[in-house]
Amino acid sequence: MTRPLNPLLALSLTCLTLGAVGCGESEAASPAKPEAANSPLATEMVAAHNEARANAKPTPEPALPALTWSLEAAKVAQTYAAECKFDHNKNRGPYGENLAAAAPPGSKTDAQVVRDWVDESADYSYDKNRCATGKVCGHYTQVVWRNTTQVGCATVVCTKNSPFGAQFPKWQLWVCNYSPPGNYVGQKPY
């Protein structure tokens, strides 16, 4: 049995090394300024998102518009990422959100994180507008949501609150915010 898309996006969790999965205590990372549109993070994230949108299947008619970088969305992402919580930001305002985590830090590039979200397309039926049973596909549908025009992301290295447990106390968190948000129940992404 397949389920309709959830209004909240599921989380993406990646560990390239085998280890236990658990929860740690919360501690904030050092806050930093959000990334400018010409930063390596912004450039890589926008390019990876736009590549996915250009290659969406079935092919959208008309083509999906390219995303641009939103400094405001990046500010919200950066502020939340600094908290090192692998859980959706309930105070993110008017944004959709995708999260990812990896251990050890640096084991994934920013573009690989987006590709992991896009790989969920294998578990999404466009015709039925559903994820396969027991699978997650909401990250993918947010990436290709037609009405979304902007993205702003942040990444931080965290030393507390690891979703990988004590074996991997140092981990990397990505937060991407989308404007306008997507994943409305009953609506297809395009």
PDB file of C-alpha atoms in Angstrom:
ATOM      1  CA  MET A   1       0.000   0.000   0.000  1.00  0.00           C
ATOM      2  CA  THR A   2       1.359   3.423  -0.869  1.00  0.00           C
ATOM      3  CA  ARG A   3       0.884   6.548   1.197  1.00  0.00           C
ATOM      4  CA  PRO A   4       0.195  10.099   0.086  1.00  0.00           C
ATOM      5  CA  LEU A   5       2.972  12.616   0.517  1.00  0.00           C
ATOM      6  CA  ASN A   6       3.294  13.931   4.009  1.00  0.00           C
ATOM      7  CA  PRO A   7       2.997  17.720   4.399  1.00  0.00           C
ATOM      8  CA  LEU A   8       6.248  17.634   6.349  1.00  0.00           C
ATOM      9  CA  LEU A   9       9.389  16.457   4.631  1.00  0.00           C
ATOM     10  CA  ALA A  10      11.155  13.382   5.876  1.00  0.00           C
ATOM     11  CA  LEU A  11      14.758  13.576   7.014  1.00  0.00           C
ATOM     12  CA  SER A  12      17.754  12.234   5.124  1.00  0.00           C
ATOM     13  CA  LEU A  13      20.415  10.470   7.166  1.00  0.00           C
ATOM     14  CA  THR A  14      23.648   9.190   5.660  1.00  0.00           C
ATOM     15  CA  CYS A  15      26.579   7.474   7.303  1.00  0.00           C
ATOM     16  CA  LEU A  16      29.347   6.268   5.027  1.00  0.00           C
ATOM     17  CA  THR A  17      30.862   4.205   7.817  1.00  0.00           C
ATOM     18  CA  LEU A  18      28.949   1.491   9.656  1.00  0.00           C
ATOM     19  CA  GLY A  19      27.853   2.561  13.092  1.00  0.00           C
ATOM     20  CA  ALA A  20      25.061   2.716  15.576  1.00  0.00           C
ATOM     21  CA  VAL A  21      22.254   5.182  15.112  1.00  0.00           C
ATOM     22  CA  GLY A  22      21.019   7.056  18.160  1.00  0.00           C
ATOM     23  CA  CYS A  23      20.454  10.484  19.609  1.00  0.00           C
ATOM     24  CA  GLY A  24      22.754  12.699  21.614  1.00  0.00           C
ATOM     25  CA  GLU A  25      22.343  15.844  23.649  1.00  0.00           C
ATOM     26  CA  SER A  26      21.741  19.155  21.893  1.00  0.00           C
ATOM     27  CA  GLU A  27      24.462  21.764  21.793  1.00  0.00           C
ATOM     28  CA  ALA A  28      24.754  24.709  19.438  1.00  0.00           C
ATOM     29  CA  ALA A  29      27.581  25.025  16.931  1.00  0.00           C
ATOM     30  CA  SER A  30      29.334  28.304  16.328  1.00  0.00           C
ATOM     31  CA  PRO A  31      26.966  30.639  14.491  1.00  0.00           C
ATOM     32  CA  ALA A  32      28.231  31.937  11.169  1.00  0.00           C
ATOM     33  CA  LYS A  33      27.055  34.341   8.523  1.00  0.00           C
ATOM     34  CA  PRO A  34      24.842  32.900   5.795  1.00  0.00           C
ATOM     35  CA  GLU A  35      26.511  32.114   2.505  1.00  0.00           C
ATOM     36  CA  ALA A  36      26.398  34.747  -0.235  1.00  0.00           C
ATOM     37  CA  ALA A  37      25.033  33.803  -3.664  1.00  0.00           C
ATOM     38  CA  ASN A  38      28.560  33.578  -5.105  1.00  0.00           C
ATOM     39  CA  SER A  39      29.928  31.336  -2.333  1.00  0.00           C
ATOM     40  CA  PRO A  40      31.020  27.770  -3.135  1.00  0.00           C
ATOM     41  CA  LEU A  41      28.115  26.342  -1.093  1.00  0.00           C
ATOM     42  CA  ALA A  42      25.521  28.487  -2.870  1.00  0.00           C
ATOM     43  CA  THR A  43      26.990  27.831  -6.307  1.00  0.00           C
ATOM     44  CA  GLU A  44      27.147  24.059  -5.788  1.00  0.00           C
ATOM     45  CA  MET A  45      23.707  23.786  -4.199  1.00  0.00           C
ATOM     46  CA  VAL A  46      21.951  25.902  -6.841  1.00  0.00           C
ATOM     47  CA  ALA A  47      23.688  24.014  -9.667  1.00  0.00           C
ATOM     48  CA  ALA A  48      22.784  20.602  -8.204  1.00  0.00           C
ATOM     49  CA  HIS A  49      19.164  21.617  -7.650  1.00  0.00           C
ATOM     50  CA  ASN A  50      18.871  23.046 -11.159  1.00  0.00           C
ATOM     51  CA  GLU A  51      20.426  19.943 -12.716  1.00  0.00           C
ATOM     52  CA  ALA A  52      17.805  17.826 -10.950  1.00  0.00           C
ATOM     53  CA  ARG A  53      15.006  20.135 -12.078  1.00  0.00           C
ATOM     54  CA  ALA A  54      16.236  20.048 -15.689  1.00  0.00           C
ATOM     55  CA  ASN A  55      16.292  16.228 -15.639  1.00  0.00           C
ATOM     56  CA  ALA A  56      13.024  15.547 -13.788  1.00  0.00           C
ATOM     57  CA  LYS A  57      11.049  12.536 -15.043  1.00  0.00           C
ATOM     58  CA  PRO A  58       8.481  12.529 -16.438  1.00  0.00           C
ATOM     59  CA  THR A  59       9.669  15.596 -18.303  1.00  0.00           C
ATOM     60  CA  PRO A  60       7.783  18.668 -17.029  1.00  0.00           C
ATOM     61  CA  GLU A  61       5.917  20.719 -19.645  1.00  0.00           C
ATOM     62  CA  PRO A  62       6.826  23.529 -19.607  1.00  0.00           C
ATOM     63  CA  ALA A  63      10.298  23.002 -18.170  1.00  0.00           C
ATOM     64  CA  LEU A  64      10.783  23.758 -14.483  1.00  0.00           C
ATOM     65  CA  PRO A  65      12.209  27.227 -13.827  1.00  0.00           C
ATOM     66  CA  ALA A  66      15.759  27.416 -12.503  1.00  0.00           C
ATOM     67  CA  LEU A  67      16.135  28.159  -8.796  1.00  0.00           C
ATOM     68  CA  THR A  68      18.047  31.173  -7.527  1.00  0.00           C
ATOM     69  CA  TRP A  69      19.813  31.652  -4.194  1.00  0.00           C
ATOM     70  CA  SER A  70      17.851  33.294  -1.383  1.00  0.00           C
ATOM     71  CA  LEU A  71      19.980  35.016   1.230  1.00  0.00           C
ATOM     72  CA  GLU A  72      16.939  35.248   3.522  1.00  0.00           C
ATOM     73  CA  ALA A  73      16.282  31.496   3.290  1.00  0.00           C
ATOM     74  CA  ALA A  74      20.017  30.881   3.835  1.00  0.00           C
ATOM     75  CA  LYS A  75      19.921  33.054   6.980  1.00  0.00           C
ATOM     76  CA  VAL A  76      17.099  30.960   8.431  1.00  0.00           C
ATOM     77  CA  ALA A  77      18.950  27.772   7.448  1.00  0.00           C
ATOM     78  CA  GLN A  78      22.214  28.997   9.010  1.00  0.00           C
ATOM     79  CA  THR A  79      20.579  30.042  12.258  1.00  0.00           C
ATOM     80  CA  TYR A  80      18.871  26.687  12.597  1.00  0.00           C
ATOM     81  CA  ALA A  81      21.873  24.624  11.469  1.00  0.00           C
ATOM     82  CA  ALA A  82      23.933  26.248  14.233  1.00  0.00           C
ATOM     83  CA  GLU A  83      21.667  24.489  16.749  1.00  0.00           C
ATOM     84  CA  CYS A  84      22.873  21.078  15.452  1.00  0.00           C
ATOM     85  CA  LYS A  85      19.430  19.492  15.602  1.00  0.00           C
ATOM     86  CA  PHE A  86      18.604  16.776  13.091  1.00  0.00           C
ATOM     87  CA  ASP A  87      14.913  17.564  13.196  1.00  0.00           C
ATOM     88  CA  HIS A  88      12.778  19.966  11.188  1.00  0.00           C
ATOM     89  CA  ASN A  89      12.763  23.605  12.252  1.00  0.00           C
ATOM     90  CA  LYS A  90       9.269  24.323  13.541  1.00  0.00           C
ATOM     91  CA  ASN A  91      10.021  28.066  13.366  1.00  0.00           C
ATOM     92  CA  ARG A  92      11.297  28.234   9.785  1.00  0.00           C
ATOM     93  CA  GLY A  93       8.565  30.608   8.668  1.00  0.00           C
ATOM     94  CA  PRO A  94       7.437  30.526   5.035  1.00  0.00           C
ATOM     95  CA  TYR A  95       9.941  27.912   3.859  1.00  0.00           C
ATOM     96  CA  GLY A  96       9.962  24.279   2.872  1.00  0.00           C
ATOM     97  CA  GLU A  97      12.941  22.380   4.268  1.00  0.00           C
ATOM     98  CA  ASN A  98      15.234  19.469   3.459  1.00  0.00           C
ATOM     99  CA  LEU A  99      17.777  18.160   5.961  1.00  0.00           C
ATOM    100  CA  ALA A 100      20.707  15.792   5.594  1.00  0.00           C
ATOM    101  CA  ALA A 101      23.423  14.510   7.903  1.00  0.00           C
ATOM    102  CA  ALA A 102      26.659  12.631   7.282  1.00  0.00           C
ATOM    103  CA  ALA A 103      29.532  11.269   9.304  1.00  0.00           C
ATOM    104  CA  PRO A 104      32.382  11.823   9.269  1.00  0.00           C
ATOM    105  CA  PRO A 105      32.297  15.494   8.230  1.00  0.00           C
ATOM    106  CA  GLY A 106      33.486  15.982   4.666  1.00  0.00           C
ATOM    107  CA  SER A 107      32.355  12.511   3.588  1.00  0.00           C
ATOM    108  CA  LYS A 108      29.784  14.073   1.245  1.00  0.00           C
ATOM    109  CA  THR A 109      29.923  17.106  -1.015  1.00  0.00           C
ATOM    110  CA  ASP A 110      27.076  19.581  -1.117  1.00  0.00           C
ATOM    111  CA  ALA A 111      26.114  18.290  -4.573  1.00  0.00           C
ATOM    112  CA  GLN A 112      26.105  14.681  -3.290  1.00  0.00           C
ATOM    113  CA  VAL A 113      23.598  15.682  -0.618  1.00  0.00           C
ATOM    114  CA  VAL A 114      21.248  17.031  -3.300  1.00  0.00           C
ATOM    115  CA  ARG A 115      21.806  13.905  -5.416  1.00  0.00           C
ATOM    116  CA  ASP A 116      20.831  11.763  -2.414  1.00  0.00           C
ATOM    117  CA  TRP A 117      17.561  13.683  -2.175  1.00  0.00           C
ATOM    118  CA  VAL A 118      17.029  13.328  -5.929  1.00  0.00           C
ATOM    119  CA  ASP A 119      17.718   9.575  -5.760  1.00  0.00           C
ATOM    120  CA  GLU A 120      14.401   9.322  -3.904  1.00  0.00           C
ATOM    121  CA  SER A 121      12.768   9.747  -7.342  1.00  0.00           C
ATOM    122  CA  ALA A 122      13.151   5.965  -7.731  1.00  0.00           C
ATOM    123  CA  ASP A 123      10.626   5.598  -4.896  1.00  0.00           C
ATOM    124  CA  TYR A 124       8.140   8.180  -6.209  1.00  0.00           C
ATOM    125  CA  SER A 125       5.249   7.464  -8.569  1.00  0.00           C
ATOM    126  CA  TYR A 126       4.347  10.650 -10.433  1.00  0.00           C
ATOM    127  CA  ASP A 127       1.146   9.091 -11.792  1.00  0.00           C
ATOM    128  CA  LYS A 128      -0.057   8.087  -8.317  1.00  0.00           C
ATOM    129  CA  ASN A 129       1.657  11.035  -6.571  1.00  0.00           C
ATOM    130  CA  ARG A 130       2.873   8.688  -3.839  1.00  0.00           C
ATOM    131  CA  CYS A 131       6.024   7.276  -2.329  1.00  0.00           C
ATOM    132  CA  ALA A 132       6.525   3.520  -2.465  1.00  0.00           C
ATOM    133  CA  THR A 133       5.456   1.740   0.711  1.00  0.00           C
ATOM    134  CA  GLY A 134       7.945   2.345   3.496  1.00  0.00           C
ATOM    135  CA  LYS A 135      10.015   4.731   1.367  1.00  0.00           C
ATOM    136  CA  VAL A 136      10.757   8.453   1.569  1.00  0.00           C
ATOM    137  CA  CYS A 137      10.410  10.741  -1.447  1.00  0.00           C
ATOM    138  CA  GLY A 138       9.507  14.169  -0.030  1.00  0.00           C
ATOM    139  CA  HIS A 139      13.033  15.543  -0.398  1.00  0.00           C
ATOM    140  CA  TYR A 140      12.884  14.807  -4.131  1.00  0.00           C
ATOM    141  CA  THR A 141       9.451  16.330  -4.627  1.00  0.00           C
ATOM    142  CA  GLN A 142      10.561  19.508  -2.838  1.00  0.00           C
ATOM    143  CA  VAL A 143      13.625  19.781  -5.098  1.00  0.00           C
ATOM    144  CA  VAL A 144      11.433  19.579  -8.232  1.00  0.00           C
ATOM    145  CA  TRP A 145       8.397  21.499  -6.928  1.00  0.00           C
ATOM    146  CA  ARG A 146       7.377  23.769  -9.818  1.00  0.00           C
ATOM    147  CA  ASN A 147       6.306  26.783  -7.755  1.00  0.00           C
ATOM    148  CA  THR A 148       9.525  26.852  -5.737  1.00  0.00           C
ATOM    149  CA  THR A 149      11.799  29.555  -7.161  1.00  0.00           C
ATOM    150  CA  GLN A 150      14.481  30.037  -4.493  1.00  0.00           C
ATOM    151  CA  VAL A 151      16.693  27.954  -2.245  1.00  0.00           C
ATOM    152  CA  GLY A 152      18.990  28.923   0.622  1.00  0.00           C
ATOM    153  CA  CYS A 153      21.180  26.401   2.432  1.00  0.00           C
ATOM    154  CA  ALA A 154      23.693  26.082   5.229  1.00  0.00           C
ATOM    155  CA  THR A 155      26.044  23.371   6.413  1.00  0.00           C
ATOM    156  CA  VAL A 156      27.808  23.052   9.750  1.00  0.00           C
ATOM    157  CA  VAL A 157      30.069  20.558  11.473  1.00  0.00           C
ATOM    158  CA  CYS A 158      28.572  19.535  14.801  1.00  0.00           C
ATOM    159  CA  THR A 159      30.150  17.887  17.816  1.00  0.00           C
ATOM    160  CA  LYS A 160      27.018  17.247  19.896  1.00  0.00           C
ATOM    161  CA  ASN A 161      23.552  15.839  19.297  1.00  0.00           C
ATOM    162  CA  SER A 162      24.857  13.334  16.739  1.00  0.00           C
ATOM    163  CA  PRO A 163      22.120  11.310  15.045  1.00  0.00           C
ATOM    164  CA  PHE A 164      24.816   8.645  14.554  1.00  0.00           C
ATOM    165  CA  GLY A 165      25.327   8.084  18.279  1.00  0.00           C
ATOM    166  CA  ALA A 166      28.486   8.080  20.368  1.00  0.00           C
ATOM    167  CA  GLN A 167      30.507   6.215  17.743  1.00  0.00           C
ATOM    168  CA  PHE A 168      30.322   9.295  15.478  1.00  0.00           C
ATOM    169  CA  PRO A 169      30.104  12.337  17.762  1.00  0.00           C
ATOM    170  CA  LYS A 170      31.413  14.653  15.022  1.00  0.00           C
ATOM    171  CA  TRP A 171      29.023  14.972  12.107  1.00  0.00           C
ATOM    172  CA  GLN A 172      27.930  17.343   9.349  1.00  0.00           C
ATOM    173  CA  LEU A 173      24.439  18.825   8.970  1.00  0.00           C
ATOM    174  CA  TRP A 174      22.885  20.419   5.880  1.00  0.00           C
ATOM    175  CA  VAL A 175      19.724  22.528   5.985  1.00  0.00           C
ATOM    176  CA  CYS A 176      18.098  23.801   2.777  1.00  0.00           C
ATOM    177  CA  ASN A 177      15.078  26.097   2.829  1.00  0.00           C
ATOM    178  CA  TYR A 178      12.784  26.568  -0.165  1.00  0.00           C
ATOM    179  CA  SER A 179      10.603  29.489  -1.204  1.00  0.00           C
ATOM    180  CA  PRO A 180       7.779  29.178  -1.845  1.00  0.00           C
ATOM    181  CA  PRO A 181       7.526  25.805  -0.095  1.00  0.00           C
ATOM    182  CA  GLY A 182       6.286  22.655  -1.796  1.00  0.00           C
ATOM    183  CA  ASN A 183       4.886  19.266  -0.855  1.00  0.00           C
ATOM    184  CA  TYR A 184       1.237  20.189  -0.498  1.00  0.00           C
ATOM    185  CA  VAL A 185      -0.894  17.111   0.148  1.00  0.00           C
ATOM    186  CA  GLY A 186      -2.881  16.150  -2.925  1.00  0.00           C
ATOM    187  CA  GLN A 187      -0.776  18.247  -5.325  1.00  0.00           C
ATOM    188  CA  LYS A 188       1.813  16.907  -7.744  1.00  0.00           C
ATOM    189  CA  PRO A 189       5.187  18.659  -7.799  1.00  0.00           C
ATOM    190  CA  TYR A 190       4.629  19.833 -11.402  1.00  0.00           C
TER     191      TYR A 190
END
